[in-house]
Tab-separated table of C-alpha atoms and ligand atoms in Angstrom:
chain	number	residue	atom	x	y	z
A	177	UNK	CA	0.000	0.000	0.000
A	178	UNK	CA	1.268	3.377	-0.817
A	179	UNK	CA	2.069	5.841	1.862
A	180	UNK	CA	-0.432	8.709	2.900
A	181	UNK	CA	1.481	12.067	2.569
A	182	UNK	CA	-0.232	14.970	4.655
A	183	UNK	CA	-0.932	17.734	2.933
A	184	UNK	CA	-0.854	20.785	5.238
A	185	UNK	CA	-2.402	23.984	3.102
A	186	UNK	CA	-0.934	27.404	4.671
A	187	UNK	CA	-2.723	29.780	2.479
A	188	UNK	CA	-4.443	31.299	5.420
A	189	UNK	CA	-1.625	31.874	7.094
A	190	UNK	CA	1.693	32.045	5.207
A	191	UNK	CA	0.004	33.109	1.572
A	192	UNK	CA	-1.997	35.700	3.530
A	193	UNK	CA	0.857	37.231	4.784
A	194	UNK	CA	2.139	38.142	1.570
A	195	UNK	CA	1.874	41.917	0.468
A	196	UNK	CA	-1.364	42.109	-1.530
A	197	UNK	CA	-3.348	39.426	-0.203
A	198	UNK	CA	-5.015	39.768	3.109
A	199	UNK	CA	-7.962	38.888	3.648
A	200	UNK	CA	-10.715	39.825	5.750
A	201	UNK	CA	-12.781	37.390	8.159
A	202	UNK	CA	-15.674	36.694	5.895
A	203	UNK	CA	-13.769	35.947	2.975
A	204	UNK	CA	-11.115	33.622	4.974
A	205	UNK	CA	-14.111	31.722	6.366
A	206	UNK	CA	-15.318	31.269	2.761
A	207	UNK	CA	-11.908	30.417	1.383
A	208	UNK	CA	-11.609	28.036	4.583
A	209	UNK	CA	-14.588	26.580	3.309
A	210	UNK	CA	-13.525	25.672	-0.383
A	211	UNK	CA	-10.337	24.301	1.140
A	212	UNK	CA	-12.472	21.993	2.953
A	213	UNK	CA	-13.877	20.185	-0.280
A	214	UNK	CA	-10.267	19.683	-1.716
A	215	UNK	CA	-9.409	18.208	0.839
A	216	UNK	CA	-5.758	18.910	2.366
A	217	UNK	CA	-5.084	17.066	5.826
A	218	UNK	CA	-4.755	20.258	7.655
A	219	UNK	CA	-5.695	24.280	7.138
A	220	UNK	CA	-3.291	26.428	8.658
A	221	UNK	CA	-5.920	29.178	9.423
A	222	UNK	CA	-3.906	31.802	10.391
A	223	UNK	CA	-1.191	33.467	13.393
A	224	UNK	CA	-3.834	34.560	16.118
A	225	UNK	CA	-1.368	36.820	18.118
A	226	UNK	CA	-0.854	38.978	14.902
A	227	UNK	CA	-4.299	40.884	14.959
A	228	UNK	CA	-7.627	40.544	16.642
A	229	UNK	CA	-8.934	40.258	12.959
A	230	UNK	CA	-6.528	36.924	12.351
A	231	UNK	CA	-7.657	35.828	15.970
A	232	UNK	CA	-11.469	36.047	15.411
A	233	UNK	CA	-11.018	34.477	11.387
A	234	UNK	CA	-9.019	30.938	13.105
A	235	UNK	CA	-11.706	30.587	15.966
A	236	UNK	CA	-14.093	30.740	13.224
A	237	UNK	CA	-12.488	28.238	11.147
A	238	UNK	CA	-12.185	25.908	13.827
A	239	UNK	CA	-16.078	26.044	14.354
A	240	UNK	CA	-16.824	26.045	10.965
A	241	UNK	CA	-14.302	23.094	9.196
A	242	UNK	CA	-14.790	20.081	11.006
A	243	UNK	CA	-12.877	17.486	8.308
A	244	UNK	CA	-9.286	19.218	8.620
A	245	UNK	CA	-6.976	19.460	11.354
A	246	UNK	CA	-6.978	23.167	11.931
A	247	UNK	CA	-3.268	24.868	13.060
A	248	UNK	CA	-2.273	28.199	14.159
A	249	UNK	CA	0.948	29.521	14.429
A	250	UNK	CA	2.518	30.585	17.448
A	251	UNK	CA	6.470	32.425	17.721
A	252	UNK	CA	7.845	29.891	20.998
A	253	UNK	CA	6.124	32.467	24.029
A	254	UNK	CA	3.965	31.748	26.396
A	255	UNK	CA	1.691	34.663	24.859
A	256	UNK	CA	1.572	33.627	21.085
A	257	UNK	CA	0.446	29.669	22.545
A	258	UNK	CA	-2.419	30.994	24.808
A	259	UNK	CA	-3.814	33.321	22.452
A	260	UNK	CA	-3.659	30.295	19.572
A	261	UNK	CA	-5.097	28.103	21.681
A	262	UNK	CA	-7.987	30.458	22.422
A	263	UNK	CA	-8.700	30.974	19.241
A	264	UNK	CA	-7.734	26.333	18.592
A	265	UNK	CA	-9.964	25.208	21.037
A	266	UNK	CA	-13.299	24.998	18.915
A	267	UNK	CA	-11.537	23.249	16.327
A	268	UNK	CA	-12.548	19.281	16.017
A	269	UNK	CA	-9.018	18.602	15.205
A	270	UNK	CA	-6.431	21.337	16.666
A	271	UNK	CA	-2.822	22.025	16.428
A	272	UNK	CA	-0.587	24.486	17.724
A	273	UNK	CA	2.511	25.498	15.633
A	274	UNK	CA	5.187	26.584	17.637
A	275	UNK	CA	8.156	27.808	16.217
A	276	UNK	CA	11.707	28.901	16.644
A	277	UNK	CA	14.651	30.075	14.264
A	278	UNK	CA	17.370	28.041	14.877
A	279	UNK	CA	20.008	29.116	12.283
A	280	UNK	CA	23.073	30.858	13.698
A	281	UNK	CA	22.439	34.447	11.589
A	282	UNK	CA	19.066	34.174	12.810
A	283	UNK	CA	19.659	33.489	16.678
A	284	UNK	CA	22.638	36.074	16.738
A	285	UNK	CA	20.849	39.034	14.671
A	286	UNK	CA	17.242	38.734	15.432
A	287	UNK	CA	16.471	36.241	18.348
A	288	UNK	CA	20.016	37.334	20.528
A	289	UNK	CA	19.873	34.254	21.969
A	290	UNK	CA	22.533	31.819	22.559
A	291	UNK	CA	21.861	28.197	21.214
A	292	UNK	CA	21.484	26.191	24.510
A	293	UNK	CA	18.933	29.762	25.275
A	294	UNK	CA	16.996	28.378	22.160
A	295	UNK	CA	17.327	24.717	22.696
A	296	UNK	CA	15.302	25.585	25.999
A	297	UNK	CA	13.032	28.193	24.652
A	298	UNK	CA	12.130	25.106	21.973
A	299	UNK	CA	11.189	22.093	24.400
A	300	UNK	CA	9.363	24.759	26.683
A	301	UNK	CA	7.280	25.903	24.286
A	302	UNK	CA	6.654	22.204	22.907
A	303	UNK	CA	6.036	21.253	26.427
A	304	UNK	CA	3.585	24.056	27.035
A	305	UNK	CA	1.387	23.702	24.018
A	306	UNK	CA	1.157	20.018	24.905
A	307	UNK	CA	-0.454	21.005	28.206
A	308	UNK	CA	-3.395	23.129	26.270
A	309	UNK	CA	-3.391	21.071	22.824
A	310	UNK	CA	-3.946	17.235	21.539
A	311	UNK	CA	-1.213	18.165	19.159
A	312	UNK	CA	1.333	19.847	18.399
A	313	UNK	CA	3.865	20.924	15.855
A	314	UNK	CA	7.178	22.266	15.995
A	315	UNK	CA	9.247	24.460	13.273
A	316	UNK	CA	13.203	25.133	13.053
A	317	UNK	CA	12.735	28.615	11.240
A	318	UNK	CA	15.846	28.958	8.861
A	319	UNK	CA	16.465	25.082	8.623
A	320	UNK	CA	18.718	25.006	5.486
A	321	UNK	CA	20.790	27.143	6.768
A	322	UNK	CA	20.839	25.617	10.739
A	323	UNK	CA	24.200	23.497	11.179
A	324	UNK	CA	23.056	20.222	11.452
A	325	UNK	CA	24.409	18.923	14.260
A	326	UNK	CA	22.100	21.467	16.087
A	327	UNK	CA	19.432	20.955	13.780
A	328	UNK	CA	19.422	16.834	14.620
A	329	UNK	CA	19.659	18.074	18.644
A	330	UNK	CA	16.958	20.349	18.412
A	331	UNK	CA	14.436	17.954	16.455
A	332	UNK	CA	15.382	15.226	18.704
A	333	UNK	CA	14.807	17.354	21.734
A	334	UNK	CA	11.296	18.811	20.512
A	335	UNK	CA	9.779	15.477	19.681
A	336	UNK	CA	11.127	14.142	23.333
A	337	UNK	CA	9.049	17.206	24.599
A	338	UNK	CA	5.794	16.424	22.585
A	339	UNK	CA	5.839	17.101	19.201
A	340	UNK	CA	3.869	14.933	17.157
A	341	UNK	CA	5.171	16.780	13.684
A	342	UNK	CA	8.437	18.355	13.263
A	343	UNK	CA	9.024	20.809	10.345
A	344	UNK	CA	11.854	21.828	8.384
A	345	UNK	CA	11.334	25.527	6.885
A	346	UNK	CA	13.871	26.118	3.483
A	347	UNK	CA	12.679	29.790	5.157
A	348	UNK	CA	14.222	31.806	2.433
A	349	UNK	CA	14.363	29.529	-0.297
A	350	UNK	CA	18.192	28.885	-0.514
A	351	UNK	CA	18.494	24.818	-0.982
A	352	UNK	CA	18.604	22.957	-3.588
A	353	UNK	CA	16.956	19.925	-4.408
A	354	UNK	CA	19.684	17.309	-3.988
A	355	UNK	CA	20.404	19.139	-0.711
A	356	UNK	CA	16.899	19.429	0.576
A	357	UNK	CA	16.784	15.958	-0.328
A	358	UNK	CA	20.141	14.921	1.676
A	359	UNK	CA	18.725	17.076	4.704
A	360	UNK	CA	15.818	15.412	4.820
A	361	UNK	CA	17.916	11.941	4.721
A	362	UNK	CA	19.982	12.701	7.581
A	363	UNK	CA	17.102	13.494	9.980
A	364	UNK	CA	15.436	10.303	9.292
A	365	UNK	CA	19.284	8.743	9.940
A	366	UNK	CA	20.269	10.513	12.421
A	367	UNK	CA	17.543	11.801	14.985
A	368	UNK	CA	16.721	8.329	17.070
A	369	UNK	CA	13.073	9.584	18.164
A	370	UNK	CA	12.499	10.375	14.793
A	371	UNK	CA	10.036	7.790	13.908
A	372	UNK	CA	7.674	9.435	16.692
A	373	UNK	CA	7.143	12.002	14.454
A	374	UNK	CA	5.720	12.867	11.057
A	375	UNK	CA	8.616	14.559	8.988
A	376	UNK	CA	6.997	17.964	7.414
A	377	UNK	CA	8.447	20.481	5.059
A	378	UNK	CA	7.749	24.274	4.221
A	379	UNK	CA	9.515	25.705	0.859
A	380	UNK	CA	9.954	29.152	-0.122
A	381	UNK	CA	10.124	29.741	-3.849
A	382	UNK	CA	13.093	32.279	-3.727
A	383	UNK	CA	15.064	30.588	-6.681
A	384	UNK	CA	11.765	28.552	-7.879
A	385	UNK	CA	12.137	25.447	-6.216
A	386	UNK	CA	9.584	25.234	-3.444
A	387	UNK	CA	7.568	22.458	-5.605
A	388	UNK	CA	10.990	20.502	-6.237
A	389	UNK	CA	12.605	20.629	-3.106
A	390	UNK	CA	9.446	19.345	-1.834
A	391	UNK	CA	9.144	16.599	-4.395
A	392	UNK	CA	13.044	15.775	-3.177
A	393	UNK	CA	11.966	15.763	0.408
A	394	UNK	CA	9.074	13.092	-0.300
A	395	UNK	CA	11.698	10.974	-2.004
A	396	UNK	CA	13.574	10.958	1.052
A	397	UNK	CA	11.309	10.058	3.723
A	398	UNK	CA	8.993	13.155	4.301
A	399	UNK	CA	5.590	12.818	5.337
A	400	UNK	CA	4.058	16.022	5.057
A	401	UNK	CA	4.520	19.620	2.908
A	402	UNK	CA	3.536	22.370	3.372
A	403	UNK	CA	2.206	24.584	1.058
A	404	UNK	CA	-0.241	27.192	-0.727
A	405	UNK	CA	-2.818	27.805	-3.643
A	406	UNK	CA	-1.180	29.797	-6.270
A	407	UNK	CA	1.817	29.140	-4.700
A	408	UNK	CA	1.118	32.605	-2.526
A	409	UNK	CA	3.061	33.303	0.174
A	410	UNK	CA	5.755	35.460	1.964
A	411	UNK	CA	8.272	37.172	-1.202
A	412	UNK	CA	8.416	34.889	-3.930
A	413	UNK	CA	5.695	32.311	-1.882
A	414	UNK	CA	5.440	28.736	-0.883
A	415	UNK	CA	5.463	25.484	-2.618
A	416	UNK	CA	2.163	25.723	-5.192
A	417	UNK	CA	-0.571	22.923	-3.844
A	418	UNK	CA	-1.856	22.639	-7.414
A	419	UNK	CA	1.500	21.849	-9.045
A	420	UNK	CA	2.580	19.341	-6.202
A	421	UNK	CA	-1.234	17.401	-6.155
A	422	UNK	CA	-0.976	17.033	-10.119
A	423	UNK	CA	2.761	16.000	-10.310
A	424	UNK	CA	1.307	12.981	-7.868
A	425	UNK	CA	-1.352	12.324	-9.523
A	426	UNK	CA	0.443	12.630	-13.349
A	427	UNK	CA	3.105	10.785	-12.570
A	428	UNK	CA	1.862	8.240	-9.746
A	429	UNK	CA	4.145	5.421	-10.795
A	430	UNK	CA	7.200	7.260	-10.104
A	431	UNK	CA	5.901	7.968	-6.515
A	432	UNK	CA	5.205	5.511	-3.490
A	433	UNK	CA	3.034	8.021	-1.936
A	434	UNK	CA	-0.214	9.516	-2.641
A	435	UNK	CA	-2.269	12.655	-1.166
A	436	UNK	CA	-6.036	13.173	-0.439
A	437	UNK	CA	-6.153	15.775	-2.417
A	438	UNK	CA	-9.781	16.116	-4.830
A	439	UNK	CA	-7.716	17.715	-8.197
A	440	UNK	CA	-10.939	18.290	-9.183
A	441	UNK	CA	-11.359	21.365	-6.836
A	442	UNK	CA	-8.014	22.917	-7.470
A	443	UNK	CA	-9.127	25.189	-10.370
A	444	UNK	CA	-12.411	26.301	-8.317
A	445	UNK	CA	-10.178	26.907	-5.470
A	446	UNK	CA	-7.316	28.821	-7.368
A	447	UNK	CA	-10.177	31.084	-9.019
A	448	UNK	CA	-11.637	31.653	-5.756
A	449	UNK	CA	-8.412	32.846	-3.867
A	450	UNK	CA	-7.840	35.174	-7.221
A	451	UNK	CA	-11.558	36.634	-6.805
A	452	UNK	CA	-10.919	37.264	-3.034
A	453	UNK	CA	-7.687	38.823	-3.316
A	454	UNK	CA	-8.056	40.412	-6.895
A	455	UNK	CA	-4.115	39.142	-7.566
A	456	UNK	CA	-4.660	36.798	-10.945
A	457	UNK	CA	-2.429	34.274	-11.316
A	458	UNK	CA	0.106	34.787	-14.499
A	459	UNK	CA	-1.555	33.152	-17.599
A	460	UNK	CA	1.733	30.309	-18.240
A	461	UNK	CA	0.797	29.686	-14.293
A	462	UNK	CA	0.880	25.364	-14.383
A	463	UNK	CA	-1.819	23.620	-14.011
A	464	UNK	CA	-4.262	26.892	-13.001
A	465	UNK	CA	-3.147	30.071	-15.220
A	466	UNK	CA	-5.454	30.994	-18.183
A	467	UNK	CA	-3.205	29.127	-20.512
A	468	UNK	CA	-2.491	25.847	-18.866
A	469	UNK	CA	-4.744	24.185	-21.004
A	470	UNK	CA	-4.705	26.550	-24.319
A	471	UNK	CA	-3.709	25.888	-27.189
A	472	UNK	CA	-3.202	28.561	-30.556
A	473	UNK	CA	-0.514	27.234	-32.684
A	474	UNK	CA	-2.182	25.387	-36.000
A	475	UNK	CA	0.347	22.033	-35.499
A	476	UNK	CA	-0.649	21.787	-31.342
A	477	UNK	CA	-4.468	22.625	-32.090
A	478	UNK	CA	-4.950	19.773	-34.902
A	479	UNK	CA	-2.830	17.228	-32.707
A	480	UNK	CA	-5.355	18.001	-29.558
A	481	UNK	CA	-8.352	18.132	-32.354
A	482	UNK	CA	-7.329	14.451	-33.066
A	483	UNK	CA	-6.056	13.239	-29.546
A	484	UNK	CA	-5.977	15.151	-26.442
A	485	UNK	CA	-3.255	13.459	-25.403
A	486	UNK	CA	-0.936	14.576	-28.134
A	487	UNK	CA	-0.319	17.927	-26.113
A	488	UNK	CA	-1.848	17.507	-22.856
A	489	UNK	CA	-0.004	15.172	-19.776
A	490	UNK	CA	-3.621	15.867	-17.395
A	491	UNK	CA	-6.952	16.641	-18.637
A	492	UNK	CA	-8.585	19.672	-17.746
A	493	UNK	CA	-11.181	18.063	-16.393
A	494	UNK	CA	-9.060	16.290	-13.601
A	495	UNK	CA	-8.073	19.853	-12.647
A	496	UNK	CA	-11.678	21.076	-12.231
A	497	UNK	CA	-11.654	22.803	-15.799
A	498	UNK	CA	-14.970	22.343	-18.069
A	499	UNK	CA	-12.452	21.618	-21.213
A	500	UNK	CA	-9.066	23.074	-22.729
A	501	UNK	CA	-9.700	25.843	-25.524
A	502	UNK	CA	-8.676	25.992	-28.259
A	503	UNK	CA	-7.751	29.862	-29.001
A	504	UNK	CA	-7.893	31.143	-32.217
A	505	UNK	CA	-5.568	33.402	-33.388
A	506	UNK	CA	-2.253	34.253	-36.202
A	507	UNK	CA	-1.100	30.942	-35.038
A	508	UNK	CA	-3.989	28.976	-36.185
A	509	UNK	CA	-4.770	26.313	-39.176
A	510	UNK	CA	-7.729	25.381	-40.978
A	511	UNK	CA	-8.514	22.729	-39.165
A	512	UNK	CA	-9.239	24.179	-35.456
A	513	UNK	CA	-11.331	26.986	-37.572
A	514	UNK	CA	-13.347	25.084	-39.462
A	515	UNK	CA	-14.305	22.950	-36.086
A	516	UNK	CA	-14.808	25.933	-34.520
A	517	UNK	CA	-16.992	27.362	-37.155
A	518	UNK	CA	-19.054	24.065	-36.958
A	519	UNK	CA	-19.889	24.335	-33.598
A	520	UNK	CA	-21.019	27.941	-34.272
A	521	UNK	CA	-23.423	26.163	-36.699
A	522	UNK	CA	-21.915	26.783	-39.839
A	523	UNK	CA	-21.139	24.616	-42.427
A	524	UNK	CA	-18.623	25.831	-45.898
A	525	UNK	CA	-17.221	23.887	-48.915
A	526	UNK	CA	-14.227	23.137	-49.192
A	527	UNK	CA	-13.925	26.392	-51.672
A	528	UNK	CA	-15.698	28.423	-49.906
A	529	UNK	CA	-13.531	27.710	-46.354
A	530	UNK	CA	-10.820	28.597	-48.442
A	531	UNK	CA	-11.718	32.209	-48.391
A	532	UNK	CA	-13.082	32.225	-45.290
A	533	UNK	CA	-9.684	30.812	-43.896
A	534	UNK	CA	-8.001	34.335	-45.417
A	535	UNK	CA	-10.447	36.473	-44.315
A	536	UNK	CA	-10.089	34.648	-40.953
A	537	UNK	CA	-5.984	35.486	-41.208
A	538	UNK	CA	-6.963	38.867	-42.079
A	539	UNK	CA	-8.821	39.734	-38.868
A	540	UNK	CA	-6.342	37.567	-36.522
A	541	UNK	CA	-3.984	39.867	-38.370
A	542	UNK	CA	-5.672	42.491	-36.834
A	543	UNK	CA	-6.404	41.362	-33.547
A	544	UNK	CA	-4.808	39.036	-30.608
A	545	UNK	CA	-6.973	36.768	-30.112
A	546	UNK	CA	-10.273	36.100	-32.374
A	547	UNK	CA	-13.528	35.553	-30.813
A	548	UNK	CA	-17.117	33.797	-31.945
A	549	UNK	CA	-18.735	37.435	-32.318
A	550	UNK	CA	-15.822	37.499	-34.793
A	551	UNK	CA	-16.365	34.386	-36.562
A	552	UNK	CA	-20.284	35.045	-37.301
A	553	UNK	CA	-18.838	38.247	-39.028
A	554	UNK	CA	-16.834	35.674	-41.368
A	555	UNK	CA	-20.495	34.513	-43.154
A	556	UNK	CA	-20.449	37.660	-45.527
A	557	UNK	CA	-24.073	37.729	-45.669
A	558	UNK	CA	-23.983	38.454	-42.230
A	559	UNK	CA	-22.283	41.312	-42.066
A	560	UNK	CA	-24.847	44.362	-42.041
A	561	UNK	CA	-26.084	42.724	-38.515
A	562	UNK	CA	-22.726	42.499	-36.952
A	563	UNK	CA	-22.437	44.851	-33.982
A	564	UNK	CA	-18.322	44.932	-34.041
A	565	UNK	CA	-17.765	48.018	-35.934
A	566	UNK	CA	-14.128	46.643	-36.141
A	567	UNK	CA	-14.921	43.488	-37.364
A	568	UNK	CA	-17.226	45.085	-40.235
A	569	UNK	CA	-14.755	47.148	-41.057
A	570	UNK	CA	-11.847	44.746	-41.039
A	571	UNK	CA	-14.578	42.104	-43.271
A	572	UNK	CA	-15.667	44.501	-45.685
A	573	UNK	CA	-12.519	45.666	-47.088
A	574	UNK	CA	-11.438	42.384	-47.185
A	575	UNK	CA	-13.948	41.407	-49.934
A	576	UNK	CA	-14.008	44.759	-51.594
A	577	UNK	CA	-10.451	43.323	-52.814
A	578	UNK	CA	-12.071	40.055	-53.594
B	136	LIG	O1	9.033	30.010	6.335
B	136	LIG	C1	9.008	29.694	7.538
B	136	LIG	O2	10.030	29.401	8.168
B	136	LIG	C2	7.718	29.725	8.201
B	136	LIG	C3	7.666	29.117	9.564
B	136	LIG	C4	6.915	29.939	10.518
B	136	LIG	C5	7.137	27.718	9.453
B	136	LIG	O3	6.732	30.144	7.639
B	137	LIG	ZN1	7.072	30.232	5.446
């Protein structure tokens, strides 16, 4: 049997805290709500110590999702736990996420704390948020860049204290695959208590390689990652959900785990976050930007006309998308037109599509991207009841050269 991985969705939390897309209580709850039907193993709903807004929006997530686990961040202070477990305790499923940096630029420049001053800081605040919550999770902030003898002595010491999951941030987004992959490797090695503990991971897309040091981490014994729709999340964002769920699910062979992820709700849950927020993902975006599933040039357009398959690794439909689209524009051949054309209800000769092809060319010409309203303007004896002036225009000097 294949291995569960744990798919732990921190757009409420991390993606949120990105410039550009807070959100406000009403539209988290309804966001926490469409996470719900795809399905991730736990919503990180937000960092209640960080606003009374963030507070009230994770104690209304925990009443309202009852299928997740529901987390909340919390910095390692006695403050930061109490208030998330105020805000946890309605949840069905709760976790507290403690956390502590525990790399030496970070303890020297920002915490001022020796390491045996955050070793302790660590297992007390494990050992605390055990005392208000089932379970609990603990973070090394900066992990990729924490030695590792410190790292292996700090995991070791929080999982002795409590912690059920243990997670190892790539905070800025500095590793690299092979030596996310190698980290990952040498915690499972060399931490003995490690087996008391699911193994989680939380990439930052700095150099674009959230999704693959992930996919590395899996390979080498992780059991959870962490990441966000759209791949939102603090500078240049987490791990995308959408492109990890469909690189399991396209290439399941390759992997001896699988997620509970629906794929069917990740395009419905993308173009919710984008409504909320008003930030649109790019269109070359996989799996969820407006082109994922778009095809223009004439060769790519009569290969998917014929088979799908010829230029598509996922169907749209496994995605959540209705179909793929075929767009019509410079790029286009005969073929995608005339199919076009006959589900617009018309029907030409072989002659007659001839000249309909060129006057088709002349308007893409013309325009971008060419649209049905333009194609009924290609039936000449339809073109006194067009509405597009441009289209008119464009049509009827075209045949006053015929
Ligand atoms: O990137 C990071 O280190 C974090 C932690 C709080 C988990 O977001
Ligand atoms: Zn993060």
């Amino acid at each position: 049997m294949k291995k569960r991985i744990h798919i732990f969705d921190t757009t409420l939390r991390d993606g949120e805290q990105a410039p550009g897309f807070s959100m406000n209580l009403d539209e988290k709850v309804r966001l926490a709500r469409q996470l719900e039907l795809l399905k991730p193993d736990v919503i990180e709903a937000g960092f209640p110590i960080s606003s009374e807004g963030d507070f009230l929006s994770v104690k209304e997530i925990a009443k309202t999702v009852s299928s997740c686990t529901i987390a909340g961040l919390a910095r390692a202070k006695k403050g930061d736990i109490d208030r998330a477990w105020e805000a946890l305790q309605y949840a069905k499923k709760p976790r507290i996420h403690t956390f502590i940096a525990t790399s030496d630029i970070h303890m020297e420049h920002k915490l001022k704390k020796t390491k045996e001053e955050v070793l302790e800081n660590a297992v007390w605040a494990v050992e605390y948020a055990c005392s208000l919550c089932p379970e609990v999770e603990f973070s090394a902030e900066d992990a990729t860049r924490t030695n590792v003898d410190f790292l292996c002595q700090i995991v070791e010491a929080a999982i002795a204290a409590g912690a059920k999951v243990i997670n190892i941030p790539d905070t800025v987004g500095y590793a690299l695959p092979w030596e996310f992959g190698q980290l990952v490797k040498t915690l499972k090695e060399r931490v003995p208590n490690m087996d008391q503990a699911l193994l989680s991971v939380h990439c930052h897309n700095d150099l674009g390689l959230g999704v693959a040091n992930s996919l590395m981490a899996v390979k080498n014994g992780a059991d959870q990652i962490e990441c966000t729709i759209n791949g939102i999340g603090e500078r240049a964002g987490n791990a995308a959900l959408e492109e990890l769920a469909m690189a399991f699910h396209t290439r399941a062979p390759e992997f001896d785990q699988e997620l509970s992820i629906d794929t069917t709700q990740l395009y419905p849950s993308s173009r919710l976050l984008s409504d909320i927020t008003g930030m649109q993902v790019q269109v070359n975006k996989a799996i969820v930007g407006k082109n994922a599933f778009s095809h223009e040039a004439g060769i790519h357009q009569d290969g998917v006309l014929k088979n799908p398959l010829t230029y598509e690794i996922m169907t749209p439909q496994s995605v959540g998308l209705s179909s793929n689209q075929i767009v019509l524009g410079k790029h286009s051949g005969r073929r995608a037109l005339s199919a076009r054309l006959e589900q617009l209800g018309y029907s030409f000769s072989k002659e007659e599509m001839e000249k309909v092809y060129e006057a088709f060319i002349a308007i893409a010409d013309k325009k971008k991207i060419v649209e049905d309203d333009d194609l009924r303007g290609l039936d000449p004896s339809g073109i006194d009841d067009l509405s597009n002036r441009f289209i008119k225009e464009t049509m009827k000097e075209y045949l006053n050269r015929q």
